[in-house]
GROMACS .gro file of C-alpha atoms in nm:
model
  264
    1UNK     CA    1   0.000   0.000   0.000
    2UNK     CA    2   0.094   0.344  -0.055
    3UNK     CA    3   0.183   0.578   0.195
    4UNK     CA    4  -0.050   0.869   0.288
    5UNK     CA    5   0.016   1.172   0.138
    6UNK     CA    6   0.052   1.448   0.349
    7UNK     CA    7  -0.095   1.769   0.215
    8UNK     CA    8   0.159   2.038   0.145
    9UNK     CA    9   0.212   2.336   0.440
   10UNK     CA   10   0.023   2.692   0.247
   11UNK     CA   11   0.287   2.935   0.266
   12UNK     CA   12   0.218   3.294   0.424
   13UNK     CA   13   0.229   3.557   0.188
   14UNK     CA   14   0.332   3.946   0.270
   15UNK     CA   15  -0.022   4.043   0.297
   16UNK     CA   16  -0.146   3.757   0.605
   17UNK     CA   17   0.239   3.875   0.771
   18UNK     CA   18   0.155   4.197   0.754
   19UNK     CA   19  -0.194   4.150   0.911
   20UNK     CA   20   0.004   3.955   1.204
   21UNK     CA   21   0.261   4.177   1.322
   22UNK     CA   22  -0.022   4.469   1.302
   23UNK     CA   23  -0.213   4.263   1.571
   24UNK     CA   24   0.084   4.211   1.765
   25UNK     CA   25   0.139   4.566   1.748
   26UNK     CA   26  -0.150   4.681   1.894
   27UNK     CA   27  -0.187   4.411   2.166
   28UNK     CA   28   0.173   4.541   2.269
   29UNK     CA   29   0.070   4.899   2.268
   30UNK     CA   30  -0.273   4.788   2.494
   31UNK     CA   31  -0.072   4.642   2.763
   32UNK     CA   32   0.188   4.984   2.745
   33UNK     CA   33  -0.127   5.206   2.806
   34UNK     CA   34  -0.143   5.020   3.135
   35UNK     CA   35   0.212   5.041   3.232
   36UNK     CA   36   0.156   5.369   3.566
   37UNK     CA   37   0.280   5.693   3.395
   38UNK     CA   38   0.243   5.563   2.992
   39UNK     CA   39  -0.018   5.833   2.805
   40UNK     CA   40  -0.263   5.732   2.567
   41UNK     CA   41  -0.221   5.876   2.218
   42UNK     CA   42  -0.474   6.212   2.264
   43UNK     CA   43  -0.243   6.274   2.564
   44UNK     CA   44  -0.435   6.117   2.832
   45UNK     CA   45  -0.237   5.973   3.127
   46UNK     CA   46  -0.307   5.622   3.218
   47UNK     CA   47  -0.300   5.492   3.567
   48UNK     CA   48  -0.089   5.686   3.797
   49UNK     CA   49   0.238   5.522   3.966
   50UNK     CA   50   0.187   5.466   4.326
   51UNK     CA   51   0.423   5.720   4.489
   52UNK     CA   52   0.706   5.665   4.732
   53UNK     CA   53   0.711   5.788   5.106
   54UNK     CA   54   0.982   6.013   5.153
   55UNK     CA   55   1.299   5.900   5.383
   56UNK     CA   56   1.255   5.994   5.703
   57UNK     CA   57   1.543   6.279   5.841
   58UNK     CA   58   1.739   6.007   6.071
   59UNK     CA   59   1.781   5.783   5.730
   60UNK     CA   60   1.826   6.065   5.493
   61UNK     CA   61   2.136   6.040   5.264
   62UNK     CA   62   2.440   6.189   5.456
   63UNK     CA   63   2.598   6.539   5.348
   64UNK     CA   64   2.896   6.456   5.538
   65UNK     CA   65   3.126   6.244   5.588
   66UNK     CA   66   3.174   6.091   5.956
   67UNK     CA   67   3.492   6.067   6.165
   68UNK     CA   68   3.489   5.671   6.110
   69UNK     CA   69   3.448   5.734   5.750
   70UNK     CA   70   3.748   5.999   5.720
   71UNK     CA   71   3.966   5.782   5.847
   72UNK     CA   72   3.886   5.504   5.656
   73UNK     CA   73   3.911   5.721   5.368
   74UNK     CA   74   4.250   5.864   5.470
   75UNK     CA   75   4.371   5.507   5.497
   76UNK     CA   76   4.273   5.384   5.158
   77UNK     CA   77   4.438   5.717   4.976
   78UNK     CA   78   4.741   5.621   5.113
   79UNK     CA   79   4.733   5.256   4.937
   80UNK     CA   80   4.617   5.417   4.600
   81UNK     CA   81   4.894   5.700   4.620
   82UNK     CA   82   5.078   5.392   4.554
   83UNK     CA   83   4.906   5.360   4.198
   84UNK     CA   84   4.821   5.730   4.117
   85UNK     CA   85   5.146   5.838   4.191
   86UNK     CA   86   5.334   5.589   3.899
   87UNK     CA   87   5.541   5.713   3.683
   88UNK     CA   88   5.763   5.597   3.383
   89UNK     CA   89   6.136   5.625   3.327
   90UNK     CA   90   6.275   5.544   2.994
   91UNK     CA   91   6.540   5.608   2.657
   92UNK     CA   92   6.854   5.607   2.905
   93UNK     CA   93   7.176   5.744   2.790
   94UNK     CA   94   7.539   5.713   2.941
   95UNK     CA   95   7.803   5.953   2.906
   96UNK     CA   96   8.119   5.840   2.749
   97UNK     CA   97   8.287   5.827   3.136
   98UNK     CA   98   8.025   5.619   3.269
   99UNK     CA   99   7.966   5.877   3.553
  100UNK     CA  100   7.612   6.033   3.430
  101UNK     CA  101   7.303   5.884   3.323
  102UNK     CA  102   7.038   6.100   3.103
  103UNK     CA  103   6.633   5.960   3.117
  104UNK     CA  104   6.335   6.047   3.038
  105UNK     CA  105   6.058   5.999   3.280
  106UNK     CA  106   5.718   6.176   3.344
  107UNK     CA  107   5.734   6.165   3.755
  108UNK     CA  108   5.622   6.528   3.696
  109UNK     CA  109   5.370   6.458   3.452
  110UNK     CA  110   5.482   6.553   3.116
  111UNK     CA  111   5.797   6.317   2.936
  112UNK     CA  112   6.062   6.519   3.076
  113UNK     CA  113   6.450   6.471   3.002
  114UNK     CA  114   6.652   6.431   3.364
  115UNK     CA  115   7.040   6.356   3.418
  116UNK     CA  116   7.157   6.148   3.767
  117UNK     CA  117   7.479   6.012   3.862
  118UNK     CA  118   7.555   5.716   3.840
  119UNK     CA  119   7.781   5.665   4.164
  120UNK     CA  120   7.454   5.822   4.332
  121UNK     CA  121   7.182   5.596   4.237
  122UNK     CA  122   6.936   5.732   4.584
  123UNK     CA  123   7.009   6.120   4.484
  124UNK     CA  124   6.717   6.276   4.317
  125UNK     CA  125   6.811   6.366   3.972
  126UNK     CA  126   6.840   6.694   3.801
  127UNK     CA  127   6.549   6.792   3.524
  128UNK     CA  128   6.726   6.948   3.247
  129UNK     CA  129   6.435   7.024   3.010
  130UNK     CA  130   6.121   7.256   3.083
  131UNK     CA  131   5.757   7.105   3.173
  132UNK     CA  132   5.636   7.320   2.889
  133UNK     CA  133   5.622   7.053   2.640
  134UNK     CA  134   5.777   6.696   2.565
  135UNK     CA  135   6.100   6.599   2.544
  136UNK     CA  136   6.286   6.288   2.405
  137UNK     CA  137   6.531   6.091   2.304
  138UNK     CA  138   6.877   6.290   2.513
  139UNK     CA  139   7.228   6.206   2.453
  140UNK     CA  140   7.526   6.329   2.606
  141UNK     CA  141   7.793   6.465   2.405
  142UNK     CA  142   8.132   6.308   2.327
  143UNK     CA  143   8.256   6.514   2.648
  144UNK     CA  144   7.962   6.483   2.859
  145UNK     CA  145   7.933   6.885   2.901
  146UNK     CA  146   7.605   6.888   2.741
  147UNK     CA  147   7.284   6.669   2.597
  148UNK     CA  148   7.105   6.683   2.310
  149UNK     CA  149   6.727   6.558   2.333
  150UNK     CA  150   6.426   6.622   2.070
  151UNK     CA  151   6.126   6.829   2.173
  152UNK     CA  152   5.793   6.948   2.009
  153UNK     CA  153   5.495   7.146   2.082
  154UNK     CA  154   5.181   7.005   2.132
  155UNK     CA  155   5.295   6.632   2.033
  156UNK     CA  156   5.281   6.709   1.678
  157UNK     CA  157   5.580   6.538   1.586
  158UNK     CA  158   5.785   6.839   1.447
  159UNK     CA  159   6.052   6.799   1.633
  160UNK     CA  160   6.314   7.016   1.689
  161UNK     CA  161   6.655   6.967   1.870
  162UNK     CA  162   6.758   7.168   2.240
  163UNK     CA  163   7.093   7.138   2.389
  164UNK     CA  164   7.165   7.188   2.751
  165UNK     CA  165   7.427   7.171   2.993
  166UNK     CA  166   7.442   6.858   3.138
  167UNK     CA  167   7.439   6.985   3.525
  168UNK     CA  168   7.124   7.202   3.465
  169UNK     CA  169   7.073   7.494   3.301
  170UNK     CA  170   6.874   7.701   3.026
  171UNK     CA  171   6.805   7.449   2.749
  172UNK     CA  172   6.845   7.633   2.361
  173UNK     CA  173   6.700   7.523   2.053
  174UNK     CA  174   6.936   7.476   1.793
  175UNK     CA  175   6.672   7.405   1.485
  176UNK     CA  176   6.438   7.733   1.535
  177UNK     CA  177   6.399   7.783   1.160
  178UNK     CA  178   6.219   7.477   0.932
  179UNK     CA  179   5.953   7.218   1.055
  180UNK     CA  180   6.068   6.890   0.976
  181UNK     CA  181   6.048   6.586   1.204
  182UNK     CA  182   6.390   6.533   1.299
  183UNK     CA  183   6.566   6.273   1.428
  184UNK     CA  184   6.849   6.209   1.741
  185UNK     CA  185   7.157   6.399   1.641
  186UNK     CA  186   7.502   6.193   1.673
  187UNK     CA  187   7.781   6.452   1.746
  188UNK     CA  188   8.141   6.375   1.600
  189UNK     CA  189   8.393   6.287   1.903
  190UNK     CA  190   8.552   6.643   1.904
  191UNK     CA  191   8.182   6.753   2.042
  192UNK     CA  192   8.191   7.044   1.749
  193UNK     CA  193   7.918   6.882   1.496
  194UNK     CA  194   7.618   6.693   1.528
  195UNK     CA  195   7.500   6.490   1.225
  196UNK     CA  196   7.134   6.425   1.155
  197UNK     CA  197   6.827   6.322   0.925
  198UNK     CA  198   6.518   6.481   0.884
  199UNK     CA  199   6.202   6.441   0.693
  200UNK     CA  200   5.978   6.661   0.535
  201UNK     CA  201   5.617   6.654   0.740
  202UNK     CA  202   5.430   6.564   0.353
  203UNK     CA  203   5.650   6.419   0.164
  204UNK     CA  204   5.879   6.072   0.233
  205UNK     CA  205   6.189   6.298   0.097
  206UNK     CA  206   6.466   6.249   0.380
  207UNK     CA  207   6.755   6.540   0.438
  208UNK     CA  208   7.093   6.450   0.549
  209UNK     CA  209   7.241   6.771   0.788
  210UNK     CA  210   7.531   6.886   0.924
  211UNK     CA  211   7.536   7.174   1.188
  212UNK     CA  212   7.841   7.324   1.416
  213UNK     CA  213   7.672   7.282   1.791
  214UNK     CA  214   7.703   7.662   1.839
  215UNK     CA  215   7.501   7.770   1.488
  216UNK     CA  216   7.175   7.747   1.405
  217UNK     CA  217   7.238   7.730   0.987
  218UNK     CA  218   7.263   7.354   0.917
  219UNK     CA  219   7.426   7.237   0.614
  220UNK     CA  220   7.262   6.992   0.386
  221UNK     CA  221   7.448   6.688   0.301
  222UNK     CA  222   7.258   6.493   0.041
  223UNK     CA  223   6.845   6.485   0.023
  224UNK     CA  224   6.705   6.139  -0.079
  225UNK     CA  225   6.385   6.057  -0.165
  226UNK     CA  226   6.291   5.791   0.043
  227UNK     CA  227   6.263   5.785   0.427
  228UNK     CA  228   6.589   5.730   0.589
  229UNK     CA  229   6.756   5.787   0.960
  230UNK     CA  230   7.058   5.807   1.110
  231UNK     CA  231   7.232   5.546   1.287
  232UNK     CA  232   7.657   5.603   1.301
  233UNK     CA  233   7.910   5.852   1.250
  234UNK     CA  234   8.256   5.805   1.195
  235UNK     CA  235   8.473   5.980   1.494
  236UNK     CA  236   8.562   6.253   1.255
  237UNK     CA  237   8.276   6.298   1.141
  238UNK     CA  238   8.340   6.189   0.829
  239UNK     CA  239   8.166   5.922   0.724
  240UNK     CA  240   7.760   5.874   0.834
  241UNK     CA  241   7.531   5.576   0.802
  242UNK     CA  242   7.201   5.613   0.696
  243UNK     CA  243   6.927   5.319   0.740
  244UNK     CA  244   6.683   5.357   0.413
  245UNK     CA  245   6.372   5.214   0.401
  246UNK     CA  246   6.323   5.057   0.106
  247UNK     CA  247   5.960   4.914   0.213
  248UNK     CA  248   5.726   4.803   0.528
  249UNK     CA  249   5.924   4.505   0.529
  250UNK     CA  250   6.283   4.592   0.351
  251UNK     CA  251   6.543   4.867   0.460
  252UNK     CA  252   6.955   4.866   0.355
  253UNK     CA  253   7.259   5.030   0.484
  254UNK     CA  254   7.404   5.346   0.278
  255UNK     CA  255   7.731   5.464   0.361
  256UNK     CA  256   7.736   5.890   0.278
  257UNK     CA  257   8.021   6.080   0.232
  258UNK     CA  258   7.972   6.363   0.460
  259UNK     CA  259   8.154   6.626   0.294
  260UNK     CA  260   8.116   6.521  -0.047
  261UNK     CA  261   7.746   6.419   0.019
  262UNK     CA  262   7.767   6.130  -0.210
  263UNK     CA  263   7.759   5.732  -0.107
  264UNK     CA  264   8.022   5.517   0.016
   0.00000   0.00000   0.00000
């Protein structure tokens, strides 16, 4: 014998949907217009939510803060000081004699370049750069008389490069004129030139500069037109390696003639 056939389920058109959800809808809207508090649609309140007692005075919601409760407040500030009072020391630098360290650190809330002895690790150390904006990246120079570090305004990246003494002092900007996001300096070992890159804030062009420590007129070297940075000098200054970026995920050495400006 044949099995049964079972008839075929009618599918629901849009229309019968349509007629569903507008049922729905208004059953849902019926039980609203009972929630306390919920108006009708002419504006009509529906039933009124039942209203709270007020708090008597003696359990009223204090204003102030007891003895017990100062105190117990007085001794949890002193475990958070712990946390809220964290700071972050970083980029350290050694002078050539091993007897001074440079840092950066934000103990005073803004990244802040600092100098400590070494022999001395429990002194406090000296801040050499002002709380008015940033600063990064210091490095002594060859005779430990001074450090170089890399500050801009605002955190917008155009950096420009200060030198101060290394005991404490005024700090003075050495790159007032163009805005270009430089990069560390490296100073050649009679502590007369430093030697850096920079780059050009919308292009990928990268310049190659030389500049005495005591003027403010840098010399251009050689301009290339990819990114590139610094990272050696020869002791006389003479010879400077330059890591190019090539890609993301590629970079190679060049060797650059610093007086000729050409590659080695």
């Amino acid at each position: 014998m044949a099995a049964a056939h079972e008839p075929t389920p009618m599918r629901e058109g849009p229309l019968m949907t349509m007629k569903r959800l507008s049922i729905v809808s208004v059953a849902l809207w019926g039980l609203l217009l009972t929630v306390p508090g919920c108006k009708k649609a002419g504006g009509e309140a529906g039933p009124e939510a039942p209203k709270t007692a007020a708090l008597p005075a003696s359990t009223a919601l204090p204003t102030k803060r007891t003895d017990g409760q100062l105190a117990r407040d007085a001794e949890l500030a002193k475990e958070a000081a712990f946390f809220i009072d964290l700071y972050t020391n970083d980029s350290p630098a050694l002078s050539n004699d091993g007897g001074r360290l440079a840092f950066v650190s934000n103990r005073e809330g803004i990244s802040a370049v600092y100098a400590a002895a070494v022999a001395d690790p429990s002194g406090a150390p000296v801040r050499l750069s002002d709380l008015s904006q940033r600063a990064l990246q210091p490095r002594f120079t060859p005779d430990g008389t001074k450090v170089l570090y890399l500050s801009d305004v605002g955190a917008d990246e155009k950096y420009r490069i200060w030198s101060v003494d290394a005991g404490g002092g005024t700090p003075a900007c050495l790159t007032p004129e163009e805005e270009l996001w430089r990069d560390p300096p490296l100073v050649t070992a009679d502590g007369k030139t430093m030697v850096y890159t920079a780059a050009e804030l919308k292009e990928t062009k990268t310049h190659l500069f030389a500049q005495p420590l005591e003027a403010v007129a840098p010399e251009e070297i050689l301009a290339l037109e990819s990114r590139a940075f610094i990272d050696g000098l020869s002791d006389d200054g003479g010879t400077a390696v330059l890591i190019k970026e090539v890609s993301f995920s590629d970079s190679e050495l060049l060797g650059v003639d610093v007086k000729k400006g050409t590659a080695v």
